[in-house]
Amino acid sequence: MKTELIHLSELSPEAYDKALEKAAEYIRAGELVGIPTETVYGLAGSAYHADAAPKIFAAKGRPSDNPLIVHIAKSTDAENIAYTNPVYYKLAERFMPGPLTIILPKKPIIPDTVSGGLDTVAVRCPSHPIARALIEISGHPIAAPSANTSGKPSPTTAEHVYDDMCGKIPLILDGGPCSIGLESTVIALNGDKCTILRPGAVTEEMLSELCTSVTVAEAVKSPDKAGSKPLSPGMKYKHYAPNCQVVLLDGTEDECIAYIQNHASGKYGVLAADENTNAYPEKAHVLSLGGRDDYAEHCRRLFDLLRKADELQLETLYARLPEEKGLALAYYNRIIRAAGGNIVKANENLK
Ligand code: AMP
Ligand code: MG
């Protein structure tokens, strides 16, 4: 299959509308389109069309028991696909459109293939204008996981999508780089108690302002605690892994720098804060994460840098273990998965 890549920013208003109509046609016909969202690029297919979800699982190589998030144009559209409740609307008023996904009991119109056989469905209302326009123009809610090959870092540019999906889908819409860069926060509700199944840009602290209690699922911080029947099926799969070995260093900044100076060998890289880019040996490939405490920038850059590490054919990529609170928890969750839980104490074994 030939894959067309349309750069929307280069188009006249008429050509832009035509490109979106073309994408909407594909969606209505049960075909897939790579689309930008504010979190990461999505592999979009109609949530109503029986053909779309199986194509999504096949194109990604994703296990079919790992359910898809359904994207809607406005929060009240959840009524078409799920049974809502007052807490959903309280959260929706504050966080939708935006990077929050809420698990709700599903209505029969959503095929079992979309929900991975579960009786719930994950609902999100994206804020990205292109994603919203496509949902509105097509008239279909859109099932869209990240548009990467399963297990690889999620795509944050249209080029990343092209690298993974070329030949597998007919169309990719390029809307520029994603502003958040990590996937949405996924939560389950029990009354007005909330459990975070996947951390994202809507943080534990933000949710605590509206919910009586917020619990972070154990597997968020320790992937190996997901077990065989986790709260969210995606918890049990390997994620975000580049080909190189990612090593997380647990220690102060100075201890981590000293560890790399004393121990790193072979072809290696470092995910480094801007303040430290000159602190590493000359042979280190230094990949900048942005300012030391700028976790929004770390999130925006992480997946692109993991892909860069593979382009550079690094054997090892070192990074400092981040904090586990606020937006840093989302970054933490992705990088410990990229590292397969490989955490080393930086202050031990120092020469
Ligand atoms: P992705 O599609 O790659 O953004 O991942 C979606 C995440 O949401 C995965 O971790 C899924 O397991 C999770 N998810 C989707 N639907 C449900 C659901 N009905 N119940 C629990 N988790 C879900
Ligand atoms: Mg994904």
Coordinates of C-alpha atoms and ligand atoms in Angstrom, one line a residue:
M1 CA 0.0 0.0 0.0
K2 CA 1.2 3.5 -0.9
T3 CA 1.3 5.9 2.1
E4 CA 0.6 9.5 1.4
L5 CA 2.0 12.1 3.8
I6 CA 0.2 15.5 3.7
H7 CA 1.9 18.5 5.4
L8 CA -1.1 20.5 6.4
S9 CA 0.8 23.7 7.3
E10 CA 1.9 24.1 3.7
L11 CA -1.7 24.0 2.3
S12 CA -4.1 26.8 1.3
P13 CA -7.4 26.8 3.3
E14 CA -9.2 25.0 0.5
A15 CA -6.5 22.3 0.1
Y16 CA -6.5 21.9 3.9
D17 CA -10.3 21.3 3.9
K18 CA -9.9 18.8 1.0
A19 CA -7.2 16.9 2.9
L20 CA -9.4 16.6 6.0
E21 CA -12.3 15.5 3.9
K22 CA -10.1 12.8 2.3
A23 CA -9.0 11.6 5.8
A24 CA -12.7 11.6 6.9
E25 CA -13.6 9.5 3.8
Y26 CA -10.9 6.9 4.8
I27 CA -12.3 6.9 8.4
R28 CA -15.9 6.3 7.2
A29 CA -14.7 3.5 4.9
G30 CA -13.0 1.7 7.8
E31 CA -9.5 2.6 6.7
L32 CA -6.7 4.1 9.0
V33 CA -5.1 7.5 9.1
G34 CA -2.1 8.7 11.1
I35 CA -3.2 11.9 12.9
P36 CA -1.6 14.5 15.2
T37 CA -3.0 15.0 18.7
E38 CA -1.7 17.1 21.5
T39 CA -0.3 14.0 23.3
V40 CA 1.3 11.8 20.6
Y41 CA 0.3 10.9 17.0
G42 CA -2.6 8.5 16.8
L43 CA -3.4 5.6 14.4
A44 CA -7.0 6.6 13.8
G45 CA -9.9 4.3 12.7
S46 CA -13.7 4.5 13.1
A47 CA -14.8 3.2 16.5
Y48 CA -18.1 2.2 14.8
H49 CA -16.6 0.4 11.8
A50 CA -16.1 -3.3 12.4
D51 CA -13.1 -3.4 10.0
A52 CA -11.1 -0.7 11.6
A53 CA -9.9 -2.0 15.0
P54 CA -8.5 -5.3 13.6
K55 CA -6.6 -3.2 11.0
I56 CA -5.2 -1.1 13.9
F57 CA -4.0 -4.1 15.8
A58 CA -2.4 -5.6 12.7
A59 CA -0.7 -2.4 11.6
K60 CA 0.8 -1.9 15.1
G61 CA 1.5 -5.6 15.8
R62 CA -0.5 -4.9 19.0
P63 CA -2.0 -7.7 21.1
S64 CA -5.7 -7.6 20.5
D65 CA -6.5 -7.8 24.2
N66 CA -5.0 -4.3 24.7
P67 CA -8.0 -2.0 24.3
L68 CA -8.1 1.2 22.3
I69 CA -9.0 4.7 23.5
V70 CA -12.1 6.2 21.7
H71 CA -11.8 9.9 20.9
I72 CA -14.8 12.1 20.8
A73 CA -15.4 15.8 19.7
K74 CA -17.1 17.0 22.8
S75 CA -17.5 15.5 26.3
T76 CA -21.3 15.0 26.0
D77 CA -20.6 12.7 22.9
A78 CA -19.6 10.1 25.5
E79 CA -23.3 9.4 25.9
N80 CA -23.2 7.8 22.5
I81 CA -20.7 5.2 23.4
A82 CA -20.7 4.8 27.2
Y83 CA -22.7 5.1 30.5
T84 CA -21.5 8.4 32.1
N85 CA -21.9 9.7 35.6
P86 CA -21.7 13.0 37.5
V87 CA -18.0 12.6 38.3
Y88 CA -17.2 12.1 34.6
Y89 CA -18.8 15.5 33.9
K90 CA -17.1 17.2 36.8
L91 CA -13.7 16.0 35.5
A92 CA -14.7 16.7 31.9
E93 CA -15.6 20.3 32.7
R94 CA -12.1 20.9 34.0
F95 CA -10.0 18.7 31.8
M96 CA -11.8 18.2 28.4
P97 CA -10.8 18.8 25.8
G98 CA -7.3 17.7 26.9
P99 CA -5.0 14.8 27.8
L100 CA -7.3 12.9 30.1
T101 CA -8.8 9.5 29.3
I102 CA -11.7 8.1 31.5
I103 CA -12.7 4.5 31.6
L104 CA -16.5 4.1 31.6
P105 CA -19.0 1.2 31.2
K106 CA -19.4 0.7 27.4
K107 CA -22.6 0.7 25.4
P108 CA -23.1 -2.1 22.8
I109 CA -22.4 0.2 19.8
I110 CA -18.7 -0.1 20.6
P111 CA -17.4 -3.4 19.1
D112 CA -15.6 -5.8 21.4
T113 CA -12.6 -5.6 19.2
V114 CA -12.2 -1.9 20.3
S115 CA -12.5 -2.6 24.0
G116 CA -10.4 -5.8 23.9
G117 CA -13.3 -7.8 25.1
L118 CA -13.8 -5.7 28.2
D119 CA -17.2 -4.3 29.2
T120 CA -15.7 -0.8 29.6
V121 CA -14.4 1.7 27.1
A122 CA -11.7 4.4 27.4
V123 CA -13.0 7.9 26.4
R124 CA -11.0 11.0 25.5
C125 CA -11.8 14.3 24.0
P126 CA -8.6 15.6 22.4
S127 CA -7.8 19.4 22.2
H128 CA -5.8 19.2 18.9
P129 CA -7.7 21.1 16.2
I130 CA -6.9 18.5 13.5
A131 CA -8.0 15.5 15.6
R132 CA -11.2 17.4 16.6
A133 CA -11.9 18.4 13.0
L134 CA -11.5 14.8 11.8
I135 CA -13.9 13.5 14.4
E136 CA -16.5 16.1 13.5
I137 CA -16.2 15.9 9.8
S138 CA -16.2 12.1 9.7
G139 CA -19.1 11.9 12.1
H140 CA -17.5 8.9 13.8
P141 CA -15.8 8.6 17.2
I142 CA -12.3 7.6 16.5
A143 CA -10.4 4.7 18.0
A144 CA -6.7 5.7 18.1
P145 CA -3.8 4.2 19.9
S146 CA -0.4 5.7 19.4
A147 CA 0.7 5.3 15.8
N148 CA 3.9 3.4 16.5
T149 CA 4.9 -0.2 16.0
S150 CA 3.9 -1.9 19.3
G151 CA 6.7 -1.8 21.8
K152 CA 8.5 1.1 20.2
P153 CA 8.6 4.7 21.4
S154 CA 5.3 6.5 20.6
P155 CA 5.5 8.9 17.6
T156 CA 5.6 12.7 18.3
T157 CA 6.1 13.8 14.7
A158 CA 4.6 12.7 11.4
E159 CA 8.1 11.5 10.3
H160 CA 8.0 9.0 13.3
V161 CA 4.6 7.7 12.0
Y162 CA 6.0 7.4 8.5
D163 CA 9.0 5.4 9.7
D164 CA 6.7 2.9 11.5
M165 CA 3.6 2.9 9.3
C166 CA 4.8 3.4 5.7
G167 CA 3.2 0.8 3.4
K168 CA 0.6 -0.1 6.1
I169 CA -1.8 2.8 6.0
P170 CA -3.0 5.0 3.1
L171 CA -2.6 8.5 4.7
I172 CA -0.7 10.4 7.4
L173 CA -1.6 14.0 8.3
D174 CA 1.4 16.1 9.4
G175 CA 0.3 18.7 11.9
G176 CA 3.8 19.4 13.3
P177 CA 5.3 18.1 16.5
C178 CA 3.1 17.2 19.5
S179 CA 2.9 19.8 22.2
I180 CA 2.8 17.4 25.2
G181 CA 4.8 14.4 23.7
L182 CA 3.5 11.7 26.1
E183 CA 0.2 9.8 26.0
S184 CA -2.9 10.9 28.0
T185 CA -3.5 10.2 31.7
V186 CA -5.8 7.2 31.9
I187 CA -8.0 6.9 35.0
A188 CA -10.7 4.5 36.3
L189 CA -13.5 5.9 38.5
N190 CA -15.2 4.3 41.5
G191 CA -17.7 6.9 42.7
D192 CA -15.6 10.0 43.1
K193 CA -12.5 8.0 43.9
C194 CA -10.0 7.8 41.0
T195 CA -7.2 5.4 40.1
I196 CA -4.5 6.5 37.8
L197 CA -3.7 3.6 35.4
R198 CA -1.3 5.6 33.3
P199 CA 0.1 9.0 34.3
G200 CA 0.2 11.9 31.9
A201 CA -0.1 15.7 31.7
V202 CA -3.2 15.7 33.9
T203 CA -1.4 14.9 37.1
E204 CA -2.3 13.2 40.4
E205 CA -2.2 16.6 42.1
M206 CA -4.6 18.1 39.6
L207 CA -7.1 15.2 39.9
S208 CA -6.9 15.5 43.7
E209 CA -8.5 18.9 43.5
L210 CA -11.7 17.3 42.2
C211 CA -11.7 13.7 43.5
T212 CA -12.0 12.6 47.2
S213 CA -9.1 10.2 46.7
V214 CA -6.6 9.6 43.9
T215 CA -4.6 6.3 43.9
V216 CA -1.7 5.6 41.6
A217 CA -1.9 2.0 40.4
E218 CA 1.1 0.0 41.5
A219 CA 2.2 -0.9 38.0
V220 CA 2.7 2.8 37.1
K221 CA 5.9 2.8 39.1
S222 CA 6.8 -0.8 38.9
P223 CA 6.0 -2.4 35.5
D224 CA 6.8 -5.9 36.8
K225 CA 3.9 -5.5 39.4
A226 CA 1.3 -5.5 36.6
G227 CA 0.6 -9.3 36.9
S228 CA -1.2 -11.3 34.2
K229 CA -4.6 -9.6 34.8
P230 CA -3.9 -5.9 35.5
L231 CA -6.4 -3.1 35.9
S232 CA -5.4 -1.9 32.4
P233 CA -4.2 -4.5 29.9
G234 CA -1.6 -2.2 28.5
M235 CA 0.3 -2.3 31.8
K236 CA 1.6 -5.8 31.2
Y237 CA 3.3 -5.1 27.9
K238 CA 6.8 -3.9 27.1
H239 CA 6.8 -0.3 26.0
Y240 CA 8.8 2.5 24.6
A241 CA 11.9 0.4 24.2
P242 CA 14.7 1.5 21.8
N243 CA 17.0 -1.2 20.5
C244 CA 19.8 0.0 22.8
Q245 CA 20.0 -0.8 26.5
V246 CA 18.6 2.0 28.6
V247 CA 20.3 2.3 32.1
L248 CA 18.7 4.5 34.7
L249 CA 21.0 6.0 37.3
D250 CA 19.7 6.5 40.8
G251 CA 21.6 9.3 42.6
T252 CA 22.4 13.0 42.7
E253 CA 23.3 14.8 39.4
D254 CA 27.0 14.8 40.4
E255 CA 26.9 11.1 41.3
C256 CA 25.3 10.2 37.9
I257 CA 27.9 12.2 36.0
A258 CA 30.7 10.6 38.0
Y259 CA 29.2 7.1 37.3
I260 CA 29.2 7.7 33.6
Q261 CA 32.7 9.2 33.6
N262 CA 34.0 6.1 35.4
H263 CA 31.9 3.3 34.0
A264 CA 30.4 4.0 30.6
S265 CA 32.0 2.2 27.7
G266 CA 31.3 1.2 24.1
K267 CA 29.1 3.4 22.0
Y268 CA 26.9 5.2 24.5
G269 CA 24.7 8.2 24.9
V270 CA 23.3 10.3 27.8
L271 CA 19.9 11.9 28.2
A272 CA 21.2 15.1 29.8
A273 CA 19.8 18.3 31.3
D274 CA 20.9 21.4 29.5
E275 CA 22.9 22.5 32.5
N276 CA 25.1 19.4 32.2
T277 CA 25.6 18.9 28.5
N278 CA 29.3 19.7 28.8
A279 CA 29.9 17.5 31.9
Y280 CA 30.3 14.2 30.0
P281 CA 33.3 12.6 28.3
E282 CA 33.9 13.7 24.7
K283 CA 32.9 10.3 23.2
A284 CA 29.5 10.4 24.9
H285 CA 26.5 11.2 22.5
V286 CA 24.7 13.8 24.6
L287 CA 21.0 14.1 23.9
S288 CA 19.5 17.2 25.5
L289 CA 16.2 16.9 27.5
G290 CA 15.9 20.6 28.2
G291 CA 16.3 22.4 31.5
R292 CA 17.0 20.4 34.6
D293 CA 13.5 20.9 36.2
D294 CA 11.6 21.4 33.0
Y295 CA 9.7 18.1 33.0
A296 CA 7.2 19.4 30.3
E297 CA 10.2 19.7 28.0
H298 CA 11.6 16.3 29.1
C299 CA 8.2 14.8 28.2
R300 CA 8.1 16.6 24.8
R301 CA 11.5 15.3 23.8
L302 CA 11.8 11.8 25.4
F303 CA 10.3 9.7 22.6
D304 CA 12.1 11.6 19.8
L305 CA 15.4 11.1 21.7
L306 CA 14.8 7.4 22.2
R307 CA 14.4 7.1 18.4
K308 CA 17.5 9.2 17.9
A309 CA 19.4 6.8 20.1
D310 CA 18.5 4.0 17.6
E311 CA 19.5 6.1 14.6
L312 CA 22.9 6.7 16.2
Q313 CA 23.1 2.9 16.8
L314 CA 24.0 3.4 20.5
E315 CA 24.6 0.3 22.6
T316 CA 23.7 2.0 25.9
L317 CA 21.8 5.1 26.8
Y318 CA 22.2 6.5 30.3
A319 CA 19.6 8.7 32.0
R320 CA 19.0 9.9 35.5
L321 CA 16.1 8.4 37.5
P322 CA 13.5 11.2 37.8
E323 CA 11.2 12.2 40.6
E324 CA 7.9 10.5 41.0
K325 CA 5.6 13.4 41.4
G326 CA 3.7 16.0 39.3
L327 CA 4.4 15.8 35.6
A328 CA 7.7 14.0 36.4
L329 CA 5.6 10.9 37.2
A330 CA 4.5 10.6 33.6
Y331 CA 8.2 10.9 32.4
Y332 CA 9.2 8.4 35.1
N333 CA 6.6 5.9 34.0
R334 CA 7.8 5.9 30.4
I335 CA 11.5 5.9 31.1
I336 CA 11.4 3.0 33.5
R337 CA 9.6 1.0 30.9
A338 CA 12.1 2.0 28.2
A339 CA 14.8 0.8 30.6
G340 CA 12.9 -2.5 31.3
G341 CA 13.3 -1.6 35.0
N342 CA 17.1 -1.5 34.7
I343 CA 18.0 0.9 37.6
V344 CA 21.6 1.2 38.9
K345 CA 22.7 3.0 42.1
A346 CA 25.0 5.7 40.9
N347 CA 27.0 6.1 44.1
E348 CA 27.9 2.4 44.4
N349 CA 31.1 1.0 42.7
L350 CA 32.6 4.5 42.2
K351 CA 36.3 4.2 41.6
Ligands
AMP1 P1 -2.5 3.6 23.7 O1 -3.7 3.2 22.9 O2 -1.3 3.1 23.2 O3 -2.6 5.1 24.0 O4 -2.8 2.9 25.1 C1 -4.1 3.0 25.7 C2 -4.0 2.5 27.1 O5 -5.3 2.6 27.8 C3 -3.5 1.1 27.3 O6 -2.6 1.0 28.4 C4 -4.8 0.4 27.5 O7 -4.6 -0.8 28.2 C5 -5.6 1.4 28.3 N1 -7.0 1.1 28.2 C6 -7.8 1.3 27.1 N2 -9.0 0.9 27.3 C7 -9.1 0.5 28.6 C8 -10.2 -0.1 29.4 N3 -11.4 -0.2 28.9 N4 -9.8 -0.4 30.7 C9 -8.6 -0.2 31.1 N5 -7.6 0.3 30.4 C10 -7.8 0.6 29.1
MG2 MG 0.7 3.3 22.8

